[in-house]
Amino acid sequence: MTVQDCRDARSDSGHLFTCSACRLEARIAGAWKELPRPETQEDCFVPKAEFVQTVVRSVARDRARRVRARLALAAAAALLFFFFAGTGHETAGTTSDVAEGSYTALVAPNVLDGLIPN
């Protein structure tokens, strides 16, 4: 039998002896009322000023470190992007120069050949 099925008057003290569901509910409610409030058990703790200053300095250093790391990553990403964008632009512009340079190398002798002794 559940609490919803109980149709007897719950205010009757004799009902608690016969209905186990209502007895369980009454015991749980009584146990909750007997528990002390958390505010009464906790002591008021005041931290030392040195501890607070140390924590604040540590948090500030951590924030500064994270900002430096983010800036370094952003700069690395920007350099990488500009490098690839510049390389792609340079490669697209030099396709005709490569063919002319290869024909020139076939016709003209290499300048460095005269400097190497036999």
XYZ file of N, CA and C in Angstrom:
354
model
N 0.843 -1.174 0.000
C 0.000 0.000 0.000
C 0.890 1.239 0.000
N 0.620 2.184 -0.877
C 1.380 3.421 -0.953
C 0.647 4.520 -0.212
N 1.315 5.643 -0.086
C 0.721 6.765 0.634
C -0.496 7.289 -0.116
N -0.463 7.218 -1.451
C -1.596 7.711 -2.227
C -2.820 6.807 -2.045
N -2.591 5.506 -1.752
C -3.713 4.579 -1.577
C -4.348 4.687 -0.199
N -3.666 5.312 0.760
C -4.168 5.408 2.122
C -5.310 6.423 2.165
N -6.464 5.983 2.604
C -7.628 6.867 2.636
C -8.035 7.216 4.069
N -7.355 6.694 5.052
C -7.717 6.977 6.438
C -7.226 8.365 6.832
N -7.723 8.845 7.918
C -7.316 10.154 8.431
C -5.906 10.053 8.995
N -5.010 10.824 8.472
C -3.621 10.743 8.915
C -3.412 11.446 10.250
N -4.320 12.291 10.629
C -4.179 12.983 11.907
C -4.450 12.051 13.085
N -5.101 10.954 12.846
C -5.394 9.985 13.903
C -4.107 9.249 14.274
N -3.720 9.284 15.560
C -2.482 8.634 15.978
C -2.583 7.118 15.892
N -3.750 6.562 16.004
C -3.928 5.115 15.886
C -3.699 4.633 14.459
N -3.877 5.519 13.508
C -3.671 5.153 12.100
C -2.205 4.822 11.826
N -1.281 5.481 12.493
C 0.138 5.239 12.280
C 0.548 3.833 12.711
N -0.199 3.221 13.658
C 0.113 1.854 14.076
C -0.303 0.832 13.036
N -1.297 1.147 12.228
C -1.794 0.180 11.248
C -1.241 0.410 9.836
N -0.921 1.631 9.480
C -0.462 1.941 8.116
C 1.058 2.127 8.118
N 1.752 1.196 7.486
C 3.224 1.263 7.484
C 3.739 2.413 6.600
N 3.040 2.717 5.518
C 3.484 3.800 4.634
C 3.387 5.146 5.335
N 2.305 5.391 6.041
C 2.152 6.657 6.768
C 3.124 6.714 7.939
N 3.386 5.581 8.587
C 4.353 5.536 9.688
C 5.752 5.884 9.165
N 6.114 5.341 8.016
C 7.412 5.640 7.415
C 7.527 7.122 7.067
N 6.484 7.672 6.505
C 6.492 9.091 6.154
C 6.602 9.964 7.400
N 5.928 9.599 8.475
C 5.997 10.371 9.716
C 7.390 10.279 10.333
N 8.016 9.105 10.272
C 9.365 8.956 10.815
C 10.377 9.782 10.028
N 10.247 9.784 8.704
C 11.164 10.578 7.871
C 10.984 12.066 8.155
N 9.752 12.508 8.283
C 9.497 13.925 8.572
C 10.061 14.300 9.940
N 9.913 13.412 10.922
C 10.463 13.683 12.252
C 11.982 13.711 12.241
N 12.606 12.839 11.442
C 14.069 12.817 11.360
C 14.589 14.091 10.726
N 13.900 14.588 9.705
C 14.340 15.833 9.068
C 14.225 17.003 10.042
N 13.190 16.998 10.876
C 13.017 18.098 11.825
C 14.075 18.064 12.912
N 14.580 16.887 13.234
C 15.590 16.759 14.284
C 16.995 17.149 13.822
N 17.237 17.175 12.533
C 18.569 17.539 12.040
C 18.849 19.006 12.327
N 20.046 19.304 12.827
C 20.364 20.721 13.075
C 20.624 21.453 11.763
N 20.397 22.727 11.759
C 20.631 23.553 10.579
C 22.135 23.655 10.328
N 22.581 23.654 9.074
C 24.022 23.752 8.788
C 24.641 25.059 9.294
N 23.869 26.131 9.327
C 24.402 27.406 9.778
C 24.798 27.366 11.252
N 24.089 26.546 12.032
C 24.395 26.492 13.456
C 25.626 25.637 13.729
N 25.962 24.718 12.861
C 27.093 23.832 13.091
C 28.409 24.425 12.597
N 28.373 25.267 11.607
C 29.595 25.806 11.035
C 30.094 26.995 11.843
N 31.406 27.008 12.054
C 32.027 28.144 12.717
C 32.352 29.214 11.687
N 32.329 30.440 12.120
C 32.695 31.534 11.236
C 34.215 31.563 11.119
N 34.718 31.387 9.933
C 36.159 31.319 9.703
C 36.597 32.546 8.929
N 37.554 33.262 9.482
C 38.097 34.444 8.828
C 39.515 34.097 8.361
N 39.763 34.101 7.056
C 41.104 33.750 6.580
C 42.100 34.868 6.863
N 43.366 34.467 6.914
C 44.422 35.455 7.141
C 44.614 36.300 5.892
N 45.070 37.512 6.105
C 45.273 38.445 4.989
C 46.376 37.944 4.052
N 47.400 37.295 4.593
C 48.481 36.776 3.755
C 47.982 35.697 2.809
N 47.085 34.849 3.315
C 46.520 33.787 2.477
C 45.721 34.377 1.327
N 44.905 35.379 1.628
C 44.082 36.008 0.588
C 44.975 36.680 -0.452
N 46.015 37.370 -0.009
C 46.926 38.036 -0.944
C 47.650 37.018 -1.817
N 48.056 35.897 -1.238
C 48.733 34.858 -2.005
C 47.813 34.280 -3.072
N 46.573 34.033 -2.713
C 45.616 33.492 -3.682
C 45.344 34.496 -4.793
N 45.191 35.768 -4.446
C 44.928 36.795 -5.459
C 46.112 36.926 -6.412
N 47.338 36.897 -5.867
C 48.526 36.963 -6.739
C 48.615 35.749 -7.646
N 48.295 34.595 -7.105
C 48.342 33.371 -7.909
C 47.326 33.414 -9.045
N 46.135 33.897 -8.756
C 45.106 34.011 -9.796
C 45.530 35.021 -10.860
N 46.123 36.136 -10.452
C 46.573 37.148 -11.414
C 47.689 36.589 -12.302
N 48.637 35.835 -11.701
C 49.703 35.230 -12.502
C 49.147 34.212 -13.490
N 48.169 33.446 -13.040
C 47.575 32.448 -13.924
C 46.854 33.119 -15.088
N 46.139 34.193 -14.812
C 45.463 34.927 -15.891
C 46.470 35.496 -16.883
N 47.550 36.074 -16.369
C 48.571 36.645 -17.255
C 49.223 35.553 -18.100
N 49.462 34.403 -17.499
C 50.052 33.291 -18.250
C 49.113 32.828 -19.358
N 47.834 32.748 -19.043
C 46.860 32.327 -20.067
C 46.751 33.344 -21.189
N 46.803 34.633 -20.848
C 46.739 35.674 -21.880
C 47.960 35.579 -22.792
N 49.152 35.388 -22.191
C 50.369 35.246 -23.007
C 50.280 34.026 -23.912
N 49.756 32.936 -23.398
C 49.634 31.726 -24.213
C 48.661 31.949 -25.366
N 47.552 32.626 -25.098
C 46.586 32.906 -26.165
C 47.184 33.825 -27.228
N 47.929 34.843 -26.785
C 48.560 35.747 -27.746
C 49.603 35.018 -28.586
N 50.375 34.141 -27.961
C 51.378 33.383 -28.709
C 50.715 32.466 -29.730
N 49.637 31.808 -29.336
C 48.922 30.939 -30.279
C 48.293 31.749 -31.409
N 47.751 32.918 -31.101
C 47.162 33.761 -32.143
C 48.233 34.253 -33.110
N 49.399 34.640 -32.576
C 50.488 35.093 -33.449
C 51.000 33.953 -34.317
N 51.119 32.758 -33.749
C 51.570 31.614 -34.536
C 50.566 31.276 -35.636
N 49.284 31.352 -35.318
C 48.263 31.080 -36.332
C 48.296 32.129 -37.432
N 48.480 33.394 -37.052
C 48.538 34.455 -38.062
C 49.763 34.294 -38.961
N 50.919 34.005 -38.375
C 52.118 33.790 -39.186
C 51.958 32.601 -40.112
N 51.376 31.547 -39.606
C 51.161 30.363 -40.439
C 50.209 30.671 -41.590
N 49.146 31.402 -41.297
C 48.188 31.765 -42.339
C 48.849 32.640 -43.397
N 49.589 33.656 -42.964
C 50.236 34.543 -43.935
C 51.323 33.823 -44.722
N 52.002 32.879 -44.091
C 53.014 32.108 -44.799
C 52.373 31.288 -45.911
N 51.299 30.580 -45.583
C 50.646 29.762 -46.603
C 49.963 30.614 -47.666
N 49.393 31.740 -47.263
C 48.765 32.618 -48.248
C 49.820 33.208 -49.165
N 50.965 33.614 -48.611
C 52.045 34.168 -49.428
C 52.671 33.116 -50.328
N 52.848 31.912 -49.829
C 53.427 30.843 -50.634
C 52.502 30.462 -51.784
N 51.219 30.420 -51.510
C 50.265 30.110 -52.577
C 50.240 31.184 -53.635
N 50.324 32.436 -53.206
C 50.339 33.540 -54.161
C 51.612 33.512 -54.986
N 52.737 33.222 -54.337
C 54.016 33.182 -55.038
C 54.060 32.018 -56.027
N 53.532 30.874 -55.633
C 53.518 29.699 -56.509
C 52.623 29.936 -57.718
N 51.494 30.591 -57.520
C 50.584 30.849 -58.627
C 51.195 31.829 -59.619
N 52.046 32.741 -59.156
C 52.612 33.748 -60.049
C 53.861 33.294 -60.788
N 54.514 32.238 -60.397
C 55.795 31.854 -60.990
C 55.710 30.627 -61.887
N 54.547 30.257 -62.354
C 54.461 29.065 -63.213
C 55.112 29.299 -64.575
N 54.982 30.502 -65.131
C 55.600 30.766 -66.435
C 57.113 30.973 -66.302
N 57.571 31.507 -65.172
C 58.996 31.724 -64.964
C 59.762 30.403 -64.884
N 59.140 29.373 -64.375
C 59.808 28.088 -64.225
C 60.111 27.491 -65.595
N 59.178 27.610 -66.516
C 59.401 27.065 -67.858
C 60.502 27.841 -68.586
N 60.510 29.167 -68.494
C 61.549 29.973 -69.151
C 62.918 29.695 -68.545
N 62.980 29.508 -67.244
C 64.235 29.231 -66.585
C 64.807 27.880 -66.986
N 63.960 26.910 -67.210
C 64.463 25.588 -67.607
C 65.005 25.628 -69.036
N 64.369 26.392 -69.930
C 64.884 26.521 -71.304
C 66.212 27.281 -71.321
N 66.318 28.288 -70.453
C 67.553 29.059 -70.373
C 68.691 28.189 -69.855
N 68.427 27.330 -68.925
C 69.465 26.457 -68.375
C 69.956 25.467 -69.424
N 69.126 25.098 -70.366
C 69.558 24.173 -71.414
C 70.492 24.854 -72.418
N 70.190 26.116 -72.742
C 70.948 26.832 -73.763
C 72.227 27.433 -73.188
N 72.150 28.116 -72.046
C 73.300 28.820 -71.484
C 74.068 27.879 -70.551
N 75.396 28.002 -70.523
C 76.176 27.184 -69.591
C 76.008 27.700 -68.162
N 76.204 26.829 -67.246
C 76.082 27.193 -65.846
C 77.282 28.030 -65.426
N 77.072 29.120 -64.697
C 78.115 30.046 -64.299
C 79.051 29.374 -63.280
N 78.565 28.494 -62.465
C 79.356 27.869 -61.429
C 80.303 26.788 -61.974
N 80.068 26.330 -63.185
C 80.954 25.295 -63.739
C 82.381 25.792 -63.885
N 82.583 27.062 -64.162
C 83.922 27.597 -64.300
C 84.656 27.729 -62.976
N 83.962 27.765 -61.888
C 84.595 27.942 -60.586
C 85.058 26.618 -59.966
N 84.483 25.498 -60.406
C 84.840 24.185 -59.849
C 86.057 23.649 -60.596
N 87.159 23.349 -59.896
C 88.329 22.809 -60.588
C 88.110 21.346 -60.994
N 88.735 20.941 -62.078
C 88.587 19.558 -62.557
C 89.550 18.640 -61.897
